[in-house]
Amino acid sequence: MRADELRLPVGDRRRLVFAANLEPCLMCLGAAMSAMVGTVLYALDSPSDGAVALAGGWDRRAGDFPAYRLPAIRGGILAEASRALFAEYVRRFPDRGGFTAWAATLAD
């Protein structure tokens, strides 16, 4: 997200789409909510730290922070292409320790 997009009126910001290779963690999802992004798209689930399931169970009271709401969230977007990117990373950088091992789990 660019700084000029954050200057958009709230109604216009709701048209913004945040797209990522991995399911957003709680902090990233919170940042999207704070920026009032309307839609979050992601390719692959992140079982270790993804926040979509947690956010789905959020019991938001309408009177609390009226503008602060969960964006529309959709996973599985370009999942195979994202897996291919992680596989390429593992192929190119096989000796990066734990990070390479973690990336390999996403490439499968």
PDB file of N, CA and C in Angstrom:
ATOM      1  N   MET A   1       0.841  -1.167   0.000  1.00  0.00           N
ATOM      2  CA  MET A   1       0.000   0.000   0.000  1.00  0.00           C
ATOM      3  C   MET A   1       0.887   1.231   0.000  1.00  0.00           C
ATOM      4  N   ARG A   2       0.519   2.180  -0.802  1.00  0.00           N
ATOM      5  CA  ARG A   2       1.313   3.403  -0.906  1.00  0.00           C
ATOM      6  C   ARG A   2       0.736   4.483   0.013  1.00  0.00           C
ATOM      7  N   ALA A   3       1.580   5.408   0.403  1.00  0.00           N
ATOM      8  CA  ALA A   3       1.164   6.477   1.314  1.00  0.00           C
ATOM      9  C   ALA A   3       0.025   7.301   0.724  1.00  0.00           C
ATOM     10  N   ASP A   4       0.039   7.535  -0.588  1.00  0.00           N
ATOM     11  CA  ASP A   4      -1.038   8.346  -1.174  1.00  0.00           C
ATOM     12  C   ASP A   4      -2.380   7.627  -1.094  1.00  0.00           C
ATOM     13  N   GLU A   5      -2.364   6.292  -1.080  1.00  0.00           N
ATOM     14  CA  GLU A   5      -3.618   5.555  -0.952  1.00  0.00           C
ATOM     15  C   GLU A   5      -4.203   5.712   0.453  1.00  0.00           C
ATOM     16  N   LEU A   6      -3.342   5.851   1.450  1.00  0.00           N
ATOM     17  CA  LEU A   6      -3.819   6.039   2.815  1.00  0.00           C
ATOM     18  C   LEU A   6      -4.471   7.395   3.001  1.00  0.00           C
ATOM     19  N   ARG A   7      -4.203   8.322   2.094  1.00  0.00           N
ATOM     20  CA  ARG A   7      -4.822   9.651   2.169  1.00  0.00           C
ATOM     21  C   ARG A   7      -6.197   9.662   1.531  1.00  0.00           C
ATOM     22  N   LEU A   8      -6.596   8.579   0.896  1.00  0.00           N
ATOM     23  CA  LEU A   8      -7.914   8.507   0.283  1.00  0.00           C
ATOM     24  C   LEU A   8      -8.999   8.543   1.356  1.00  0.00           C
ATOM     25  N   PRO A   9     -10.162   9.107   1.044  1.00  0.00           N
ATOM     26  CA  PRO A   9     -11.268   9.034   2.003  1.00  0.00           C
ATOM     27  C   PRO A   9     -11.606   7.571   2.299  1.00  0.00           C
ATOM     28  N   VAL A  10     -12.136   7.318   3.475  1.00  0.00           N
ATOM     29  CA  VAL A  10     -12.412   5.948   3.912  1.00  0.00           C
ATOM     30  C   VAL A  10     -13.211   5.168   2.875  1.00  0.00           C
ATOM     31  N   GLY A  11     -14.243   5.751   2.337  1.00  0.00           N
ATOM     32  CA  GLY A  11     -15.060   5.046   1.345  1.00  0.00           C
ATOM     33  C   GLY A  11     -14.244   4.594   0.147  1.00  0.00           C
ATOM     34  N   ASP A  12     -13.282   5.418  -0.287  1.00  0.00           N
ATOM     35  CA  ASP A  12     -12.430   5.047  -1.410  1.00  0.00           C
ATOM     36  C   ASP A  12     -11.418   3.976  -1.011  1.00  0.00           C
ATOM     37  N   ARG A  13     -10.939   4.039   0.219  1.00  0.00           N
ATOM     38  CA  ARG A  13      -9.972   3.035   0.675  1.00  0.00           C
ATOM     39  C   ARG A  13     -10.590   1.652   0.733  1.00  0.00           C
ATOM     40  N   ARG A  14     -11.864   1.563   0.966  1.00  0.00           N
ATOM     41  CA  ARG A  14     -12.538   0.262   1.017  1.00  0.00           C
ATOM     42  C   ARG A  14     -12.456  -0.453  -0.337  1.00  0.00           C
ATOM     43  N   ARG A  15     -12.122   0.281  -1.401  1.00  0.00           N
ATOM     44  CA  ARG A  15     -11.957  -0.343  -2.722  1.00  0.00           C
ATOM     45  C   ARG A  15     -10.570  -0.955  -2.895  1.00  0.00           C
ATOM     46  N   LEU A  16      -9.642  -0.668  -1.978  1.00  0.00           N
ATOM     47  CA  LEU A  16      -8.285  -1.199  -2.086  1.00  0.00           C
ATOM     48  C   LEU A  16      -8.259  -2.696  -1.819  1.00  0.00           C
ATOM     49  N   VAL A  17      -7.344  -3.373  -2.496  1.00  0.00           N
ATOM     50  CA  VAL A  17      -7.167  -4.814  -2.336  1.00  0.00           C
ATOM     51  C   VAL A  17      -5.730  -5.081  -1.916  1.00  0.00           C
ATOM     52  N   PHE A  18      -5.558  -5.823  -0.840  1.00  0.00           N
ATOM     53  CA  PHE A  18      -4.248  -6.259  -0.364  1.00  0.00           C
ATOM     54  C   PHE A  18      -4.081  -7.700  -0.831  1.00  0.00           C
ATOM     55  N   ALA A  19      -3.015  -7.982  -1.555  1.00  0.00           N
ATOM     56  CA  ALA A  19      -2.767  -9.336  -2.058  1.00  0.00           C
ATOM     57  C   ALA A  19      -1.411  -9.822  -1.578  1.00  0.00           C
ATOM     58  N   ALA A  20      -1.353 -11.104  -1.184  1.00  0.00           N
ATOM     59  CA  ALA A  20      -0.112 -11.657  -0.650  1.00  0.00           C
ATOM     60  C   ALA A  20       0.009 -13.132  -1.007  1.00  0.00           C
ATOM     61  N   ASN A  21       1.234 -13.635  -0.946  1.00  0.00           N
ATOM     62  CA  ASN A  21       1.460 -15.064  -1.175  1.00  0.00           C
ATOM     63  C   ASN A  21       0.916 -15.904  -0.034  1.00  0.00           C
ATOM     64  N   LEU A  22       1.024 -15.407   1.191  1.00  0.00           N
ATOM     65  CA  LEU A  22       0.613 -16.169   2.363  1.00  0.00           C
ATOM     66  C   LEU A  22      -0.548 -15.517   3.088  1.00  0.00           C
ATOM     67  N   GLU A  23      -1.323 -16.353   3.721  1.00  0.00           N
ATOM     68  CA  GLU A  23      -2.387 -15.881   4.593  1.00  0.00           C
ATOM     69  C   GLU A  23      -1.785 -14.878   5.579  1.00  0.00           C
ATOM     70  N   PRO A  24      -2.421 -13.745   5.773  1.00  0.00           N
ATOM     71  CA  PRO A  24      -1.839 -12.741   6.661  1.00  0.00           C
ATOM     72  C   PRO A  24      -1.815 -13.203   8.122  1.00  0.00           C
ATOM     73  N   CYS A  25      -0.757 -12.808   8.808  1.00  0.00           N
ATOM     74  CA  CYS A  25      -0.681 -13.044  10.248  1.00  0.00           C
ATOM     75  C   CYS A  25      -1.607 -12.024  10.933  1.00  0.00           C
ATOM     76  N   LEU A  26      -1.720 -12.127  12.237  1.00  0.00           N
ATOM     77  CA  LEU A  26      -2.605 -11.233  12.966  1.00  0.00           C
ATOM     78  C   LEU A  26      -2.196  -9.766  12.819  1.00  0.00           C
ATOM     79  N   MET A  27      -0.888  -9.495  12.854  1.00  0.00           N
ATOM     80  CA  MET A  27      -0.430  -8.107  12.719  1.00  0.00           C
ATOM     81  C   MET A  27      -0.719  -7.557  11.322  1.00  0.00           C
ATOM     82  N   CYS A  28      -0.479  -8.358  10.292  1.00  0.00           N
ATOM     83  CA  CYS A  28      -0.731  -7.896   8.918  1.00  0.00           C
ATOM     84  C   CYS A  28      -2.222  -7.682   8.678  1.00  0.00           C
ATOM     85  N   LEU A  29      -3.038  -8.588   9.199  1.00  0.00           N
ATOM     86  CA  LEU A  29      -4.476  -8.422   9.042  1.00  0.00           C
ATOM     87  C   LEU A  29      -4.945  -7.183   9.803  1.00  0.00           C
ATOM     88  N   GLY A  30      -4.385  -6.965  10.989  1.00  0.00           N
ATOM     89  CA  GLY A  30      -4.720  -5.763  11.748  1.00  0.00           C
ATOM     90  C   GLY A  30      -4.304  -4.494  11.021  1.00  0.00           C
ATOM     91  N   ALA A  31      -3.155  -4.533  10.353  1.00  0.00           N
ATOM     92  CA  ALA A  31      -2.709  -3.367   9.578  1.00  0.00           C
ATOM     93  C   ALA A  31      -3.670  -3.101   8.420  1.00  0.00           C
ATOM     94  N   ALA A  32      -4.122  -4.159   7.753  1.00  0.00           N
ATOM     95  CA  ALA A  32      -5.092  -3.990   6.665  1.00  0.00           C
ATOM     96  C   ALA A  32      -6.391  -3.402   7.196  1.00  0.00           C
ATOM     97  N   MET A  33      -6.808  -3.858   8.365  1.00  0.00           N
ATOM     98  CA  MET A  33      -8.031  -3.320   8.964  1.00  0.00           C
ATOM     99  C   MET A  33      -7.850  -1.853   9.343  1.00  0.00           C
ATOM    100  N   SER A  34      -6.709  -1.529   9.937  1.00  0.00           N
ATOM    101  CA  SER A  34      -6.454  -0.140  10.335  1.00  0.00           C
ATOM    102  C   SER A  34      -6.398   0.791   9.132  1.00  0.00           C
ATOM    103  N   ALA A  35      -5.891   0.275   8.004  1.00  0.00           N
ATOM    104  CA  ALA A  35      -5.833   1.066   6.780  1.00  0.00           C
ATOM    105  C   ALA A  35      -7.175   1.078   6.057  1.00  0.00           C
ATOM    106  N   MET A  36      -8.126   0.319   6.584  1.00  0.00           N
ATOM    107  CA  MET A  36      -9.479   0.228   6.033  1.00  0.00           C
ATOM    108  C   MET A  36      -9.507  -0.348   4.633  1.00  0.00           C
ATOM    109  N   VAL A  37      -8.612  -1.311   4.393  1.00  0.00           N
ATOM    110  CA  VAL A  37      -8.588  -2.038   3.124  1.00  0.00           C
ATOM    111  C   VAL A  37      -9.887  -2.836   3.018  1.00  0.00           C
ATOM    112  N   GLY A  38     -10.468  -2.871   1.848  1.00  0.00           N
ATOM    113  CA  GLY A  38     -11.746  -3.559   1.669  1.00  0.00           C
ATOM    114  C   GLY A  38     -11.641  -5.052   1.439  1.00  0.00           C
ATOM    115  N   THR A  39     -10.553  -5.505   0.804  1.00  0.00           N
ATOM    116  CA  THR A  39     -10.425  -6.914   0.452  1.00  0.00           C
ATOM    117  C   THR A  39      -8.995  -7.386   0.661  1.00  0.00           C
ATOM    118  N   VAL A  40      -8.848  -8.578   1.213  1.00  0.00           N
ATOM    119  CA  VAL A  40      -7.548  -9.233   1.370  1.00  0.00           C
ATOM    120  C   VAL A  40      -7.597 -10.534   0.582  1.00  0.00           C
ATOM    121  N   LEU A  41      -6.661 -10.694  -0.340  1.00  0.00           N
ATOM    122  CA  LEU A  41      -6.528 -11.916  -1.127  1.00  0.00           C
ATOM    123  C   LEU A  41      -5.191 -12.554  -0.796  1.00  0.00           C
ATOM    124  N   TYR A  42      -5.159 -13.876  -0.708  1.00  0.00           N
ATOM    125  CA  TYR A  42      -3.889 -14.550  -0.480  1.00  0.00           C
ATOM    126  C   TYR A  42      -3.897 -15.903  -1.178  1.00  0.00           C
ATOM    127  N   ALA A  43      -2.697 -16.426  -1.442  1.00  0.00           N
ATOM    128  CA  ALA A  43      -2.556 -17.666  -2.198  1.00  0.00           C
ATOM    129  C   ALA A  43      -2.598 -18.897  -1.302  1.00  0.00           C
ATOM    130  N   LEU A  44      -1.719 -18.951  -0.302  1.00  0.00           N
ATOM    131  CA  LEU A  44      -1.533 -20.164   0.490  1.00  0.00           C
ATOM    132  C   LEU A  44      -1.876 -19.937   1.957  1.00  0.00           C
ATOM    133  N   ASP A  45      -2.474 -20.961   2.572  1.00  0.00           N
ATOM    134  CA  ASP A  45      -2.717 -20.922   4.010  1.00  0.00           C
ATOM    135  C   ASP A  45      -1.384 -20.924   4.748  1.00  0.00           C
ATOM    136  N   SER A  46      -1.365 -20.305   5.899  1.00  0.00           N
ATOM    137  CA  SER A  46      -0.177 -20.295   6.755  1.00  0.00           C
ATOM    138  C   SER A  46      -0.580 -20.866   8.108  1.00  0.00           C
ATOM    139  N   PRO A  47      -0.568 -22.205   8.218  1.00  0.00           N
ATOM    140  CA  PRO A  47      -1.095 -22.851   9.429  1.00  0.00           C
ATOM    141  C   PRO A  47      -0.408 -22.430  10.722  1.00  0.00           C
ATOM    142  N   SER A  48       0.859 -22.059  10.659  1.00  0.00           N
ATOM    143  CA  SER A  48       1.573 -21.736  11.895  1.00  0.00           C
ATOM    144  C   SER A  48       1.228 -20.354  12.448  1.00  0.00           C
ATOM    145  N   ASP A  49       0.910 -19.387  11.583  1.00  0.00           N
ATOM    146  CA  ASP A  49       0.635 -18.047  12.106  1.00  0.00           C
ATOM    147  C   ASP A  49      -0.446 -17.280  11.342  1.00  0.00           C
ATOM    148  N   GLY A  50      -1.169 -17.942  10.473  1.00  0.00           N
ATOM    149  CA  GLY A  50      -2.247 -17.274   9.744  1.00  0.00           C
ATOM    150  C   GLY A  50      -3.380 -16.884  10.686  1.00  0.00           C
ATOM    151  N   ALA A  51      -4.005 -15.767  10.416  1.00  0.00           N
ATOM    152  CA  ALA A  51      -5.005 -15.223  11.342  1.00  0.00           C
ATOM    153  C   ALA A  51      -6.430 -15.252  10.810  1.00  0.00           C
ATOM    154  N   VAL A  52      -6.655 -15.824   9.646  1.00  0.00           N
ATOM    155  CA  VAL A  52      -7.995 -15.763   9.061  1.00  0.00           C
ATOM    156  C   VAL A  52      -9.023 -16.476   9.932  1.00  0.00           C
ATOM    157  N   ALA A  53      -8.710 -17.680  10.419  1.00  0.00           N
ATOM    158  CA  ALA A  53      -9.659 -18.403  11.267  1.00  0.00           C
ATOM    159  C   ALA A  53      -9.930 -17.638  12.558  1.00  0.00           C
ATOM    160  N   LEU A  54      -8.886 -17.084  13.136  1.00  0.00           N
ATOM    161  CA  LEU A  54      -9.039 -16.304  14.365  1.00  0.00           C
ATOM    162  C   LEU A  54      -9.920 -15.074  14.120  1.00  0.00           C
ATOM    163  N   ALA A  55      -9.652 -14.386  13.040  1.00  0.00           N
ATOM    164  CA  ALA A  55     -10.434 -13.181  12.724  1.00  0.00           C
ATOM    165  C   ALA A  55     -11.883 -13.529  12.421  1.00  0.00           C
ATOM    166  N   GLY A  56     -12.098 -14.693  11.811  1.00  0.00           N
ATOM    167  CA  GLY A  56     -13.466 -15.109  11.490  1.00  0.00           C
ATOM    168  C   GLY A  56     -14.327 -15.297  12.729  1.00  0.00           C
ATOM    169  N   GLY A  57     -13.694 -15.597  13.860  1.00  0.00           N
ATOM    170  CA  GLY A  57     -14.428 -15.766  15.104  1.00  0.00           C
ATOM    171  C   GLY A  57     -14.509 -14.504  15.948  1.00  0.00           C
ATOM    172  N   TRP A  58     -14.060 -13.387  15.392  1.00  0.00           N
ATOM    173  CA  TRP A  58     -14.048 -12.126  16.125  1.00  0.00           C
ATOM    174  C   TRP A  58     -15.477 -11.669  16.379  1.00  0.00           C
ATOM    175  N   ASP A  59     -15.790 -11.415  17.612  1.00  0.00           N
ATOM    176  CA  ASP A  59     -17.118 -10.943  17.998  1.00  0.00           C
ATOM    177  C   ASP A  59     -17.076  -9.426  18.097  1.00  0.00           C
ATOM    178  N   ARG A  60     -17.221  -8.774  16.954  1.00  0.00           N
ATOM    179  CA  ARG A  60     -17.128  -7.315  16.893  1.00  0.00           C
ATOM    180  C   ARG A  60     -18.463  -6.694  17.278  1.00  0.00           C
ATOM    181  N   ARG A  61     -18.424  -5.801  18.216  1.00  0.00           N
ATOM    182  CA  ARG A  61     -19.633  -5.071  18.583  1.00  0.00           C
ATOM    183  C   ARG A  61     -19.721  -3.824  17.713  1.00  0.00           C
ATOM    184  N   ALA A  62     -20.850  -3.634  17.089  1.00  0.00           N
ATOM    185  CA  ALA A  62     -21.024  -2.558  16.105  1.00  0.00           C
ATOM    186  C   ALA A  62     -20.698  -1.181  16.679  1.00  0.00           C
ATOM    187  N   GLY A  63     -20.944  -0.956  17.952  1.00  0.00           N
ATOM    188  CA  GLY A  63     -20.693   0.355  18.540  1.00  0.00           C
ATOM    189  C   GLY A  63     -19.220   0.638  18.800  1.00  0.00           C
ATOM    190  N   ASP A  64     -18.407  -0.403  18.824  1.00  0.00           N
ATOM    191  CA  ASP A  64     -16.973  -0.238  19.066  1.00  0.00           C
ATOM    192  C   ASP A  64     -16.266   0.056  17.756  1.00  0.00           C
ATOM    193  N   PHE A  65     -15.637   1.193  17.660  1.00  0.00           N
ATOM    194  CA  PHE A  65     -14.880   1.549  16.458  1.00  0.00           C
ATOM    195  C   PHE A  65     -15.678   1.265  15.189  1.00  0.00           C
ATOM    196  N   PRO A  66     -16.707   2.019  14.900  1.00  0.00           N
ATOM    197  CA  PRO A  66     -17.588   1.726  13.768  1.00  0.00           C
ATOM    198  C   PRO A  66     -16.867   1.547  12.429  1.00  0.00           C
ATOM    199  N   ALA A  67     -15.775   2.269  12.196  1.00  0.00           N
ATOM    200  CA  ALA A  67     -15.088   2.158  10.903  1.00  0.00           C
ATOM    201  C   ALA A  67     -14.145   0.963  10.851  1.00  0.00           C
ATOM    202  N   TYR A  68     -13.860   0.370  11.996  1.00  0.00           N
ATOM    203  CA  TYR A  68     -12.883  -0.721  12.090  1.00  0.00           C
ATOM    204  C   TYR A  68     -13.614  -2.042  11.889  1.00  0.00           C
ATOM    205  N   ARG A  69     -13.461  -2.622  10.704  1.00  0.00           N
ATOM    206  CA  ARG A  69     -14.153  -3.881  10.432  1.00  0.00           C
ATOM    207  C   ARG A  69     -13.264  -4.796   9.605  1.00  0.00           C
ATOM    208  N   LEU A  70     -13.596  -6.047   9.644  1.00  0.00           N
ATOM    209  CA  LEU A  70     -12.842  -7.065   8.934  1.00  0.00           C
ATOM    210  C   LEU A  70     -13.063  -6.911   7.430  1.00  0.00           C
ATOM    211  N   PRO A  71     -11.997  -6.916   6.639  1.00  0.00           N
ATOM    212  CA  PRO A  71     -12.179  -6.851   5.186  1.00  0.00           C
ATOM    213  C   PRO A  71     -12.715  -8.186   4.663  1.00  0.00           C
ATOM    214  N   ALA A  72     -13.182  -8.190   3.451  1.00  0.00           N
ATOM    215  CA  ALA A  72     -13.517  -9.448   2.790  1.00  0.00           C
ATOM    216  C   ALA A  72     -12.206 -10.201   2.598  1.00  0.00           C
ATOM    217  N   ILE A  73     -12.183 -11.490   2.891  1.00  0.00           N
ATOM    218  CA  ILE A  73     -10.943 -12.270   2.817  1.00  0.00           C
ATOM    219  C   ILE A  73     -11.181 -13.494   1.947  1.00  0.00           C
ATOM    220  N   ARG A  74     -10.259 -13.724   1.010  1.00  0.00           N
ATOM    221  CA  ARG A  74     -10.367 -14.882   0.119  1.00  0.00           C
ATOM    222  C   ARG A  74      -8.997 -15.498  -0.089  1.00  0.00           C
ATOM    223  N   GLY A  75      -8.870 -16.788   0.195  1.00  0.00           N
ATOM    224  CA  GLY A  75      -7.617 -17.505   0.011  1.00  0.00           C
ATOM    225  C   GLY A  75      -7.650 -18.392  -1.215  1.00  0.00           C
ATOM    226  N   GLY A  76      -6.499 -18.947  -1.537  1.00  0.00           N
ATOM    227  CA  GLY A  76      -6.397 -19.861  -2.674  1.00  0.00           C
ATOM    228  C   GLY A  76      -6.203 -19.173  -4.008  1.00  0.00           C
ATOM    229  N   ILE A  77      -6.001 -17.861  -4.003  1.00  0.00           N
ATOM    230  CA  ILE A  77      -5.824 -17.107  -5.238  1.00  0.00           C
ATOM    231  C   ILE A  77      -4.424 -17.384  -5.794  1.00  0.00           C
ATOM    232  N   LEU A  78      -4.331 -17.893  -6.994  1.00  0.00           N
ATOM    233  CA  LEU A  78      -3.049 -18.205  -7.646  1.00  0.00           C
ATOM    234  C   LEU A  78      -2.158 -19.087  -6.763  1.00  0.00           C
ATOM    235  N   ALA A  79      -2.764 -20.068  -6.102  1.00  0.00           N
ATOM    236  CA  ALA A  79      -2.033 -20.921  -5.163  1.00  0.00           C
ATOM    237  C   ALA A  79      -0.897 -21.686  -5.845  1.00  0.00           C
ATOM    238  N   GLU A  80      -1.142 -22.235  -7.016  1.00  0.00           N
ATOM    239  CA  GLU A  80      -0.094 -23.010  -7.690  1.00  0.00           C
ATOM    240  C   GLU A  80       1.086 -22.116  -8.090  1.00  0.00           C
ATOM    241  N   ALA A  81       0.802 -20.926  -8.536  1.00  0.00           N
ATOM    242  CA  ALA A  81       1.881 -19.990  -8.891  1.00  0.00           C
ATOM    243  C   ALA A  81       2.698 -19.624  -7.650  1.00  0.00           C
ATOM    244  N   SER A  82       2.035 -19.450  -6.520  1.00  0.00           N
ATOM    245  CA  SER A  82       2.738 -19.134  -5.287  1.00  0.00           C
ATOM    246  C   SER A  82       3.602 -20.308  -4.833  1.00  0.00           C
ATOM    247  N   ARG A  83       3.058 -21.526  -4.918  1.00  0.00           N
ATOM    248  CA  ARG A  83       3.858 -22.716  -4.580  1.00  0.00           C
ATOM    249  C   ARG A  83       5.114 -22.786  -5.449  1.00  0.00           C
ATOM    250  N   ALA A  84       4.946 -22.456  -6.714  1.00  0.00           N
ATOM    251  CA  ALA A  84       6.090 -22.477  -7.639  1.00  0.00           C
ATOM    252  C   ALA A  84       7.157 -21.463  -7.220  1.00  0.00           C
ATOM    253  N   LEU A  85       6.744 -20.310  -6.728  1.00  0.00           N
ATOM    254  CA  LEU A  85       7.706 -19.309  -6.250  1.00  0.00           C
ATOM    255  C   LEU A  85       8.493 -19.834  -5.054  1.00  0.00           C
ATOM    256  N   PHE A  86       7.803 -20.480  -4.122  1.00  0.00           N
ATOM    257  CA  PHE A  86       8.503 -21.042  -2.968  1.00  0.00           C
ATOM    258  C   PHE A  86       9.428 -22.182  -3.385  1.00  0.00           C
ATOM    259  N   ALA A  87       8.996 -23.005  -4.334  1.00  0.00           N
ATOM    260  CA  ALA A  87       9.846 -24.093  -4.838  1.00  0.00           C
ATOM    261  C   ALA A  87      11.104 -23.522  -5.494  1.00  0.00           C
ATOM    262  N   GLU A  88      10.959 -22.443  -6.246  1.00  0.00           N
ATOM    263  CA  GLU A  88      12.105 -21.791  -6.880  1.00  0.00           C
ATOM    264  C   GLU A  88      13.066 -21.244  -5.827  1.00  0.00           C
ATOM    265  N   TYR A  89      12.531 -20.664  -4.764  1.00  0.00           N
ATOM    266  CA  TYR A  89      13.379 -20.160  -3.684  1.00  0.00           C
ATOM    267  C   TYR A  89      14.188 -21.308  -3.079  1.00  0.00           C
ATOM    268  N   VAL A  90      13.529 -22.424  -2.798  1.00  0.00           N
ATOM    269  CA  VAL A  90      14.214 -23.582  -2.195  1.00  0.00           C
ATOM    270  C   VAL A  90      15.300 -24.104  -3.132  1.00  0.00           C
ATOM    271  N   ARG A  91      15.006 -24.133  -4.416  1.00  0.00           N
ATOM    272  CA  ARG A  91      15.991 -24.599  -5.401  1.00  0.00           C
ATOM    273  C   ARG A  91      17.197 -23.673  -5.453  1.00  0.00           C
ATOM    274  N   ARG A  92      16.954 -22.364  -5.429  1.00  0.00           N
ATOM    275  CA  ARG A  92      18.044 -21.396  -5.577  1.00  0.00           C
ATOM    276  C   ARG A  92      18.845 -21.181  -4.301  1.00  0.00           C
ATOM    277  N   PHE A  93      18.212 -21.364  -3.152  1.00  0.00           N
ATOM    278  CA  PHE A  93      18.875 -21.086  -1.871  1.00  0.00           C
ATOM    279  C   PHE A  93      18.709 -22.268  -0.916  1.00  0.00           C
ATOM    280  N   PRO A  94      19.319 -23.404  -1.228  1.00  0.00           N
ATOM    281  CA  PRO A  94      19.109 -24.615  -0.421  1.00  0.00           C
ATOM    282  C   PRO A  94      19.750 -24.571   0.966  1.00  0.00           C
ATOM    283  N   ASP A  95      20.660 -23.665   1.196  1.00  0.00           N
ATOM    284  CA  ASP A  95      21.425 -23.663   2.447  1.00  0.00           C
ATOM    285  C   ASP A  95      21.072 -22.513   3.385  1.00  0.00           C
ATOM    286  N   ARG A  96      19.844 -22.110   3.407  1.00  0.00           N
ATOM    287  CA  ARG A  96      19.441 -21.004   4.288  1.00  0.00           C
ATOM    288  C   ARG A  96      18.799 -21.511   5.584  1.00  0.00           C
ATOM    289  N   GLY A  97      19.076 -22.741   5.945  1.00  0.00           N
ATOM    290  CA  GLY A  97      18.642 -23.278   7.231  1.00  0.00           C
ATOM    291  C   GLY A  97      17.138 -23.392   7.387  1.00  0.00           C
ATOM    292  N   GLY A  98      16.668 -22.955   8.552  1.00  0.00           N
ATOM    293  CA  GLY A  98      15.262 -23.099   8.902  1.00  0.00           C
ATOM    294  C   GLY A  98      14.311 -22.427   7.941  1.00  0.00           C
ATOM    295  N   PHE A  99      14.724 -21.288   7.396  1.00  0.00           N
ATOM    296  CA  PHE A  99      13.831 -20.590   6.475  1.00  0.00           C
ATOM    297  C   PHE A  99      13.608 -21.415   5.203  1.00  0.00           C
ATOM    298  N   THR A 100      14.665 -22.032   4.698  1.00  0.00           N
ATOM    299  CA  THR A 100      14.525 -22.869   3.502  1.00  0.00           C
ATOM    300  C   THR A 100      13.648 -24.080   3.802  1.00  0.00           C
ATOM    301  N   ALA A 101      13.819 -24.671   4.980  1.00  0.00           N
ATOM    302  CA  ALA A 101      12.984 -25.813   5.369  1.00  0.00           C
ATOM    303  C   ALA A 101      11.505 -25.390   5.451  1.00  0.00           C
ATOM    304  N   TRP A 102      11.263 -24.224   6.009  1.00  0.00           N
ATOM    305  CA  TRP A 102       9.890 -23.720   6.098  1.00  0.00           C
ATOM    306  C   TRP A 102       9.329 -23.460   4.704  1.00  0.00           C
ATOM    307  N   ALA A 103      10.118 -22.817   3.834  1.00  0.00           N
ATOM    308  CA  ALA A 103       9.659 -22.533   2.470  1.00  0.00           C
ATOM    309  C   ALA A 103       9.346 -23.820   1.731  1.00  0.00           C
ATOM    310  N   ALA A 104      10.131 -24.876   1.990  1.00  0.00           N
ATOM    311  CA  ALA A 104       9.893 -26.170   1.331  1.00  0.00           C
ATOM    312  C   ALA A 104       8.530 -26.734   1.702  1.00  0.00           C
ATOM    313  N   THR A 105       8.059 -26.489   2.918  1.00  0.00           N
ATOM    314  CA  THR A 105       6.734 -26.986   3.306  1.00  0.00           C
ATOM    315  C   THR A 105       5.626 -26.282   2.527  1.00  0.00           C
ATOM    316  N   LEU A 106       5.883 -25.054   2.104  1.00  0.00           N
ATOM    317  CA  LEU A 106       4.902 -24.302   1.321  1.00  0.00           C
ATOM    318  C   LEU A 106       4.940 -24.672  -0.151  1.00  0.00           C
ATOM    319  N   ALA A 107       6.060 -25.200  -0.584  1.00  0.00           N
ATOM    320  CA  ALA A 107       6.226 -25.557  -2.004  1.00  0.00           C
ATOM    321  C   ALA A 107       5.576 -26.900  -2.338  1.00  0.00           C
ATOM    322  N   ASP A 108       5.283 -27.687  -1.331  1.00  0.00           N
ATOM    323  CA  ASP A 108       4.698 -29.016  -1.570  1.00  0.00           C
ATOM    324  C   ASP A 108       3.246 -28.936  -1.978  1.00  0.00           C
TER     325      ASP A 108
END
